[in-house]
Backbone as CSV, one residue per row, in Angstrom:
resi,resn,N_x,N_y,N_z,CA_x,CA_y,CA_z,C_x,C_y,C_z
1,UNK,1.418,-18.627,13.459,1.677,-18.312,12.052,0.967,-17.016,11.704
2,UNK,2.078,-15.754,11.125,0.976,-14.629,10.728,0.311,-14.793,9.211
3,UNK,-0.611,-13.730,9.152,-1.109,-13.844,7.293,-0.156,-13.440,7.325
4,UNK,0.020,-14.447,5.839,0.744,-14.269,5.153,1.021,-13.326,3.660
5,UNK,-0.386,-13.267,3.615,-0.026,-12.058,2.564,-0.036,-10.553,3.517
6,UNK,0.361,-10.618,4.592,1.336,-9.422,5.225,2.357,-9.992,5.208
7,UNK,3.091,-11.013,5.251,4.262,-10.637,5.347,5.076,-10.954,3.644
8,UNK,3.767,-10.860,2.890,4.300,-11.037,1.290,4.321,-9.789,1.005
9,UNK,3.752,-8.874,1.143,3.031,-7.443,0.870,4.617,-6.433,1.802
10,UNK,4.743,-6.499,2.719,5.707,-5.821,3.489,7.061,-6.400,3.773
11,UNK,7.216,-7.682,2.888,9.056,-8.384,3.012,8.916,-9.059,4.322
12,UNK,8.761,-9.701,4.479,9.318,-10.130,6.126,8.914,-11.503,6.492
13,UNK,9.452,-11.952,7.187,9.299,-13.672,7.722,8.593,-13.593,9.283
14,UNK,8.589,-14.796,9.515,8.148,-15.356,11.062,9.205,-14.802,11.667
15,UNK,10.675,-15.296,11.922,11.829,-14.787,12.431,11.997,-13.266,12.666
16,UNK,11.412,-12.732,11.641,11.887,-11.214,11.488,11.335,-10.862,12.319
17,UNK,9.426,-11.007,12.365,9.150,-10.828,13.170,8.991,-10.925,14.835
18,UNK,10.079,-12.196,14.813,10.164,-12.717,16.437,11.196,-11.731,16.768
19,UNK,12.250,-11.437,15.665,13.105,-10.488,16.289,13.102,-9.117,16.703
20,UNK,12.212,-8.651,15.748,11.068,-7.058,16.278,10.163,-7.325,17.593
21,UNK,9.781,-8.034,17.986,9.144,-7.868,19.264,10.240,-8.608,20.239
22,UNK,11.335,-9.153,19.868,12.157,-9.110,21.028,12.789,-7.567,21.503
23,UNK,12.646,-7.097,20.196,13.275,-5.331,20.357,14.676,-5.138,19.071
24,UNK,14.998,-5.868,19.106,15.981,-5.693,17.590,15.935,-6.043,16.278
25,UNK,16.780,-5.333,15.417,16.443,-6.234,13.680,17.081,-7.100,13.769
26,UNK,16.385,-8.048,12.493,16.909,-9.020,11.874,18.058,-8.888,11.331
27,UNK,19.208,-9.662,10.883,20.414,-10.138,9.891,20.033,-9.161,9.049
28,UNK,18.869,-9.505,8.279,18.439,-9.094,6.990,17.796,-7.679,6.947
29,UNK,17.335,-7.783,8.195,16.947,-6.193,8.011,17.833,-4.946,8.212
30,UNK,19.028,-5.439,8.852,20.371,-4.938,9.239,21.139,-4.602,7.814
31,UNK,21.241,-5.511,7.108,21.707,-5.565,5.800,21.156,-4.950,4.700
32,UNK,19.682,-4.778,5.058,18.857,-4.059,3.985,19.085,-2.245,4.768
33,UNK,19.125,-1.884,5.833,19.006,-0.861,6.391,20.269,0.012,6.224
34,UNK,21.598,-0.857,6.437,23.176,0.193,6.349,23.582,-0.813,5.252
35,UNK,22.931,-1.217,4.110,23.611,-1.792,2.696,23.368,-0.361,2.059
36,UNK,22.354,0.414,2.272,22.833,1.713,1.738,23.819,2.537,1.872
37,UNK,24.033,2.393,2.892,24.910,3.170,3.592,26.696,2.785,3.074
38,UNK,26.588,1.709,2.808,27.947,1.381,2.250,28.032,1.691,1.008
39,UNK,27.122,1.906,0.360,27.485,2.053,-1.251,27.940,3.837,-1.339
40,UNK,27.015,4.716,-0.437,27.472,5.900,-0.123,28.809,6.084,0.274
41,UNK,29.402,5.129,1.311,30.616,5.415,1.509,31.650,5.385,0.927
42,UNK,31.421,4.197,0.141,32.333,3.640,-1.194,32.512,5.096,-2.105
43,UNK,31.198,5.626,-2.099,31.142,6.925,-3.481,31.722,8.285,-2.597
44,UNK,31.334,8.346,-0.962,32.524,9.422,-0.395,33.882,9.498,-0.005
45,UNK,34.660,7.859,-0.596,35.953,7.801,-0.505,36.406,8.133,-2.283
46,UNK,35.699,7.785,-2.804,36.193,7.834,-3.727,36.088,9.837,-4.479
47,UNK,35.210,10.218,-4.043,35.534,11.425,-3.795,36.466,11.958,-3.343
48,UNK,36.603,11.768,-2.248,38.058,12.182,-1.250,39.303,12.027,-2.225
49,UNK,39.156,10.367,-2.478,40.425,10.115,-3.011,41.051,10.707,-4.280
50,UNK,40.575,11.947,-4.735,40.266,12.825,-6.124,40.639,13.821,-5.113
51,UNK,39.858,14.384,-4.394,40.157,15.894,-4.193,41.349,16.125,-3.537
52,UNK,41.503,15.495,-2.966,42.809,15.632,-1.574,43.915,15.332,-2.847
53,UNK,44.328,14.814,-3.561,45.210,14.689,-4.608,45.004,15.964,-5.381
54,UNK,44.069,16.296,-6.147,44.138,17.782,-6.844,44.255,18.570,-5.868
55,UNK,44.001,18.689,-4.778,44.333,19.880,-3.937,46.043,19.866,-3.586
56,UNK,46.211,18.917,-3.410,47.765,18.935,-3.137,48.517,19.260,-4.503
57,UNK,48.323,19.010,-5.734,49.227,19.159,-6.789,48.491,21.047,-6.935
58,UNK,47.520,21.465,-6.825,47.410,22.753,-7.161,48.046,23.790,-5.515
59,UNK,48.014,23.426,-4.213,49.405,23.449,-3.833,50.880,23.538,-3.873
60,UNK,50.742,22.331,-4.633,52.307,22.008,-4.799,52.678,23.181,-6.030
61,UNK,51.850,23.483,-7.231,52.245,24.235,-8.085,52.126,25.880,-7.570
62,UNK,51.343,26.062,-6.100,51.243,27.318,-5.762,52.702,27.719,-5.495
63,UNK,53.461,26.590,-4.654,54.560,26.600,-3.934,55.458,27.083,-5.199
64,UNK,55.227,26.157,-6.222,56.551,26.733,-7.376,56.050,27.768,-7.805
65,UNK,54.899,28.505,-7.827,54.784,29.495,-8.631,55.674,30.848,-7.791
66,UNK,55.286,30.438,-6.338,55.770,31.497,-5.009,57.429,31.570,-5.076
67,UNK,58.184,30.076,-5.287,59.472,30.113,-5.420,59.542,30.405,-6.843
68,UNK,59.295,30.172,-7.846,59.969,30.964,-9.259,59.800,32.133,-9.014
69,UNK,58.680,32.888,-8.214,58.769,33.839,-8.253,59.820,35.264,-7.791
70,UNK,60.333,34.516,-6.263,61.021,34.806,-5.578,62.210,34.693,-5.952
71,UNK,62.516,34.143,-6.807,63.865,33.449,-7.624,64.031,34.461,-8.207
72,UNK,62.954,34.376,-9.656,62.553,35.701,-10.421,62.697,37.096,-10.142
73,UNK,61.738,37.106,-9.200,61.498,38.205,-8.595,60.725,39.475,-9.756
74,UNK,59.635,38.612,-10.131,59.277,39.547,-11.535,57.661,39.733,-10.853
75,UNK,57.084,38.918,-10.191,55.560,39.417,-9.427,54.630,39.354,-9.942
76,UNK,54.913,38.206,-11.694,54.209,38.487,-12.187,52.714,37.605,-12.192
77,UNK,52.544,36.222,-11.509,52.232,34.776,-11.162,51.361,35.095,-9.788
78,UNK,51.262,36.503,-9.563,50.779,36.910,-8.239,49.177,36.172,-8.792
79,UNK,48.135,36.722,-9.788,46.685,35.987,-9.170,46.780,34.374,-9.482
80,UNK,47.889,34.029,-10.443,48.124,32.002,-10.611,48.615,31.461,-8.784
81,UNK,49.156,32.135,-8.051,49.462,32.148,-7.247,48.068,31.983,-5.783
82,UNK,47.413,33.331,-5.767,46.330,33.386,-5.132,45.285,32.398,-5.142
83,UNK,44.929,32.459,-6.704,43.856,30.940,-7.258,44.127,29.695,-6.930
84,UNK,45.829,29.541,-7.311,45.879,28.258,-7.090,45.565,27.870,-5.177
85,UNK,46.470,28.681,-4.713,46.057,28.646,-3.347,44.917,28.424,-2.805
86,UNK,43.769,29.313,-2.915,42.504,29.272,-2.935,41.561,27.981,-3.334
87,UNK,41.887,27.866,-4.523,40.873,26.577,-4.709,41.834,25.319,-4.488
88,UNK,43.099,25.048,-4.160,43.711,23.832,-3.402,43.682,23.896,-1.955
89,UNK,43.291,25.074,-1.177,42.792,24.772,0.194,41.342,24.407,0.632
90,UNK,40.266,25.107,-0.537,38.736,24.580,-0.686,39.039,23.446,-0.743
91,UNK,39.814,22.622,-2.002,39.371,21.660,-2.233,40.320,20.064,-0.819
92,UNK,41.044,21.028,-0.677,41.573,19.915,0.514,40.739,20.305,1.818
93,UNK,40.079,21.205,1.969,39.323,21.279,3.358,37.935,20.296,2.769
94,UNK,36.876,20.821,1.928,36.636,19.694,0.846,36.473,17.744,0.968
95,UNK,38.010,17.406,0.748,37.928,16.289,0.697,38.391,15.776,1.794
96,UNK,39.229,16.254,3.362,38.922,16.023,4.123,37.652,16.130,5.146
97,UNK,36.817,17.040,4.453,35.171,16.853,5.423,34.646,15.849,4.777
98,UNK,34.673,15.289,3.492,34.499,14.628,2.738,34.623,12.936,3.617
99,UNK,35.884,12.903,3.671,36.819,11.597,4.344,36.130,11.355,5.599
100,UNK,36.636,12.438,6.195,35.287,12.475,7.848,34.061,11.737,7.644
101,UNK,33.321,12.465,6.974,32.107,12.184,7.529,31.499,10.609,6.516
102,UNK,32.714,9.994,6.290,32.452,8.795,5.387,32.967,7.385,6.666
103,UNK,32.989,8.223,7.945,33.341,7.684,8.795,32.059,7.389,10.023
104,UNK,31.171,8.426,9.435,29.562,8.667,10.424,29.092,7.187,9.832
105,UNK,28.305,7.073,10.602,26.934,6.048,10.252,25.884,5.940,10.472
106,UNK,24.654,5.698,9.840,23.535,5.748,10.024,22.940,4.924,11.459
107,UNK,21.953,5.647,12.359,21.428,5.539,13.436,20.035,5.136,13.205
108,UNK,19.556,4.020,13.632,18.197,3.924,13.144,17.956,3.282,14.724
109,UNK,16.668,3.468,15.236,15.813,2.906,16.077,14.418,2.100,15.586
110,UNK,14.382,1.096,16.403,13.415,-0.245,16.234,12.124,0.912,17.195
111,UNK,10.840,1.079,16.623,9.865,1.398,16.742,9.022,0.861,16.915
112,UNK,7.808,0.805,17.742,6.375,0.003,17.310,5.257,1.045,17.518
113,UNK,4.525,0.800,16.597,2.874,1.458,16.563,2.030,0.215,16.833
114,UNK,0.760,0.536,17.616,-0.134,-0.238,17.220,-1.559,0.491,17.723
115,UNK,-2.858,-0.181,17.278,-3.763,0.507,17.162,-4.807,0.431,16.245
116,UNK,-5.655,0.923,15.825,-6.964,1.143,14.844,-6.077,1.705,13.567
117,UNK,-6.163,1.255,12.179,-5.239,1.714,11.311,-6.738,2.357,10.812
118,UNK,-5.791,3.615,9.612,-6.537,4.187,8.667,-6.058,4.271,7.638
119,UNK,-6.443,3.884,6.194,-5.562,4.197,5.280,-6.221,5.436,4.237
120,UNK,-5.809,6.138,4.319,-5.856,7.503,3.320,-6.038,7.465,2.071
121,UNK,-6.363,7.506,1.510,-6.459,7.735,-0.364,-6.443,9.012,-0.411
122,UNK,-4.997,9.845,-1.028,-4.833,11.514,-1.212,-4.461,11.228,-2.541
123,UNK,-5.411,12.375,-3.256,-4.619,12.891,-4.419,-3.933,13.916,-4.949
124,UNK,-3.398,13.375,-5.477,-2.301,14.999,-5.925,-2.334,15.253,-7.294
125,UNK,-1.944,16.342,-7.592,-1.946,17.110,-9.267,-0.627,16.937,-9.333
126,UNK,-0.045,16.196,-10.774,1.270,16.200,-10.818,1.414,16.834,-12.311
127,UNK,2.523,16.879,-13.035,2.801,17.817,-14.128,1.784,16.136,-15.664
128,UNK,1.915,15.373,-14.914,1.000,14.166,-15.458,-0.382,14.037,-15.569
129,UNK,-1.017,14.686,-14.728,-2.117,15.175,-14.508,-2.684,14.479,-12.852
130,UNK,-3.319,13.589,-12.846,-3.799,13.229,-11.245,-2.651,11.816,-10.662
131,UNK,-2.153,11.977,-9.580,-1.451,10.779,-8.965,-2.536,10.362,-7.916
132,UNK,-2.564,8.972,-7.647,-3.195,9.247,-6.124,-2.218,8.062,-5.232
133,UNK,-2.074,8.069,-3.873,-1.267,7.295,-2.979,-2.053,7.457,-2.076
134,UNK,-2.026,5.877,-1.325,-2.497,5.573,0.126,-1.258,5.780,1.572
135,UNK,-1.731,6.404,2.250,-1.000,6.391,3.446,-1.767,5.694,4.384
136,UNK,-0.419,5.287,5.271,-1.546,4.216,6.314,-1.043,4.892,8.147
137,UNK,-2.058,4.836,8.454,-1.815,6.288,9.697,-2.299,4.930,10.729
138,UNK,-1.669,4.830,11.931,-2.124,4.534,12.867,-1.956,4.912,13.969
139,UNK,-2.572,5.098,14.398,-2.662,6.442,16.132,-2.070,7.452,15.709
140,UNK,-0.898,8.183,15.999,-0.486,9.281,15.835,0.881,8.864,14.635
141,UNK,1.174,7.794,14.022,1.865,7.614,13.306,1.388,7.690,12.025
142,UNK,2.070,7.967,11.254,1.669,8.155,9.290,2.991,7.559,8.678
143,UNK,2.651,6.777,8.061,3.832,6.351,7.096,3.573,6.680,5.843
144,UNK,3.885,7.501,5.692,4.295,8.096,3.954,5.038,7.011,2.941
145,UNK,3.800,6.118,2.814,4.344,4.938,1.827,3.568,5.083,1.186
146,UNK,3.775,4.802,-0.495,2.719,4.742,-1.664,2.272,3.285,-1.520
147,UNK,0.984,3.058,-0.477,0.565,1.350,-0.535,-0.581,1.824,-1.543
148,UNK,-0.561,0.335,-2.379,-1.686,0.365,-3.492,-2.759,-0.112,-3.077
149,UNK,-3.798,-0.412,-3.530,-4.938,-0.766,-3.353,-5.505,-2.053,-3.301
150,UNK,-3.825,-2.896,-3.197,-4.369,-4.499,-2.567,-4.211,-4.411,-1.159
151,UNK,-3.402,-3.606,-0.410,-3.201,-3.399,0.958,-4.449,-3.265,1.399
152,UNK,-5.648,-2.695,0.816,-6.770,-2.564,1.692,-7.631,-3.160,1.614
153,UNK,-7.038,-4.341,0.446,-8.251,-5.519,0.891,-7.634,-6.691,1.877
154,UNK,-6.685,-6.594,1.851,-6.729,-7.427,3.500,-6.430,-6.722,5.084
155,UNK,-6.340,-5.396,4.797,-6.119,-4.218,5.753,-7.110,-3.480,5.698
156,UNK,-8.223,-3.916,6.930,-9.429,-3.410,6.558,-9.310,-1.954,7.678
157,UNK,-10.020,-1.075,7.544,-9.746,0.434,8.401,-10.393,-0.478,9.462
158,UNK,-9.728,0.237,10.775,-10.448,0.126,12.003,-9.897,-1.029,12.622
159,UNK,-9.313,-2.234,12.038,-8.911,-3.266,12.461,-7.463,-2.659,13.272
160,UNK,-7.080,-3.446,14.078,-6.230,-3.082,15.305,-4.676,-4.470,14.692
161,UNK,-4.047,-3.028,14.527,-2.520,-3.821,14.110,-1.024,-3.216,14.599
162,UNK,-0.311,-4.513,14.865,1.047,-3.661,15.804,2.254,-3.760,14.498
163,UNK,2.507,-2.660,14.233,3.881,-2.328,12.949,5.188,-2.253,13.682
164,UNK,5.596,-3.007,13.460,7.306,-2.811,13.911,8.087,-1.862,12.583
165,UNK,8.727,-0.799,12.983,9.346,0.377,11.699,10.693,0.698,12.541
166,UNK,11.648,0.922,11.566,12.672,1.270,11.565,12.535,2.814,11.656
167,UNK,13.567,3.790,12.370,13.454,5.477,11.730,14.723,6.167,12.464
168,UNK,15.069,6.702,11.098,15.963,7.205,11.292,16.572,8.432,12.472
169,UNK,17.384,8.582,13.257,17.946,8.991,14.579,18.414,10.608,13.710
170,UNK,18.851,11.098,12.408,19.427,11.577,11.862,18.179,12.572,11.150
171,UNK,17.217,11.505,10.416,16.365,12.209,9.533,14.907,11.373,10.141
172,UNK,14.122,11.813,9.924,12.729,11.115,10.398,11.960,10.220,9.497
173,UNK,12.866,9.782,8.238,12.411,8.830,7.976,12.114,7.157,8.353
174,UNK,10.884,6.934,7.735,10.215,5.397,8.604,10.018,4.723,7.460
175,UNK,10.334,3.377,8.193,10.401,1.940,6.809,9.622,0.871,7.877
176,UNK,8.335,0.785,7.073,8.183,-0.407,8.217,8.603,-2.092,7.728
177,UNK,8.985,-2.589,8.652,10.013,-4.254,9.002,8.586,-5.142,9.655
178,UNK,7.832,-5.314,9.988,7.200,-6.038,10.090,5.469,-5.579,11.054
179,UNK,4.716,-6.550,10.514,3.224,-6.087,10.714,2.299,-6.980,11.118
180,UNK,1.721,-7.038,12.019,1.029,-8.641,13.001,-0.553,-7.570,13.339
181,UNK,-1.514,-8.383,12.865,-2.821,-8.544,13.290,-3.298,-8.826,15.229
182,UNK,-3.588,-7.766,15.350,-4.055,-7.956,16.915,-5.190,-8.626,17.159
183,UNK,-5.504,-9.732,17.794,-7.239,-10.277,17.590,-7.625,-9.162,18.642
């Protein structure tokens, strides 16, 4: 059984953690990790599904402006012509990179640190006047998390702990998934 106010403090169960030291996430941590990721996609189709339509009707009106013109033959629709062209090929190149890349997905790798932790107290000057945040560094790892100042009363410096963290393959961000006391 781990403490438990680690795994109240950082989200996580017994399970979660059996499944981080087997080497993979949990259900739940799976769901918490690319549940972002779907709500993004939802908001880059629905993008798409806007531009690729205005790009085609400011197209389609380039086309009539080119045939009235030619009909006409008066030359006069020449920059309605150019513009429209112009910003209905932006916007269809646009919402097909758009469509694409609503097709990528986030890459994350299962991590472990372990080691002598340190936790940091930095302060910063904000337009508020003083912020301060704890970072918690162990061996050559730093997690840039704002932990408050109950984390370090049961996370004493120097004590030896193995973090299972998620991080991103794409961007180098780290989330840590679970945290076990080494005797």
């Amino acid at each position: 059984m781990q403490d438990q106010r680690l795994m109240d403090y950082f989200h996580f169960d017994d399970s979660e953690l059996q499944d981080n030291r087997n080497g993979h996430f949990s259900a739940r941590q799976n769901d918490r990790l690319f549940g972002r990721h779907n709500s993004a996609v939802r908001e880059k189709r629905i993008a798409s599904a806007i531009l690729i339509p205005l790009s085609i009707l400011l197209l389609g009106w380039m086309v009539y402006l080119i045939y009235k013109d030619v009909a006409g033959a008066t030359g006069a629709d020449i920059g309605a012509i150019i513009l429209s062209g112009l910003f209905g090929g932006l916007l269809l190149l646009a919402g097909s990179y758009i469509f694409r890349i609503s097709f990528l997905g986030p890459t994350y790798l299962l991590k472990k640190a372990q080691g002598p932790i340190n936790i940091v107290k930095q302060s910063q000057l904000t337009d508020n006047g003083r912020s301060v945040r704890y970072e918690l560094h162990v061996g050559e790892v730093v997690f840039n998390l704002h932990l408050d100042a109950t984390a370090s009363n049961f996370m004493m410096q120097g004590d030896r702990y193995v973090i299972y963290y998620s991080q991103g393959v794409e961007n180098d961000l780290r989330e840590i998934l679970s945290v076990e006391f080494m005797a």
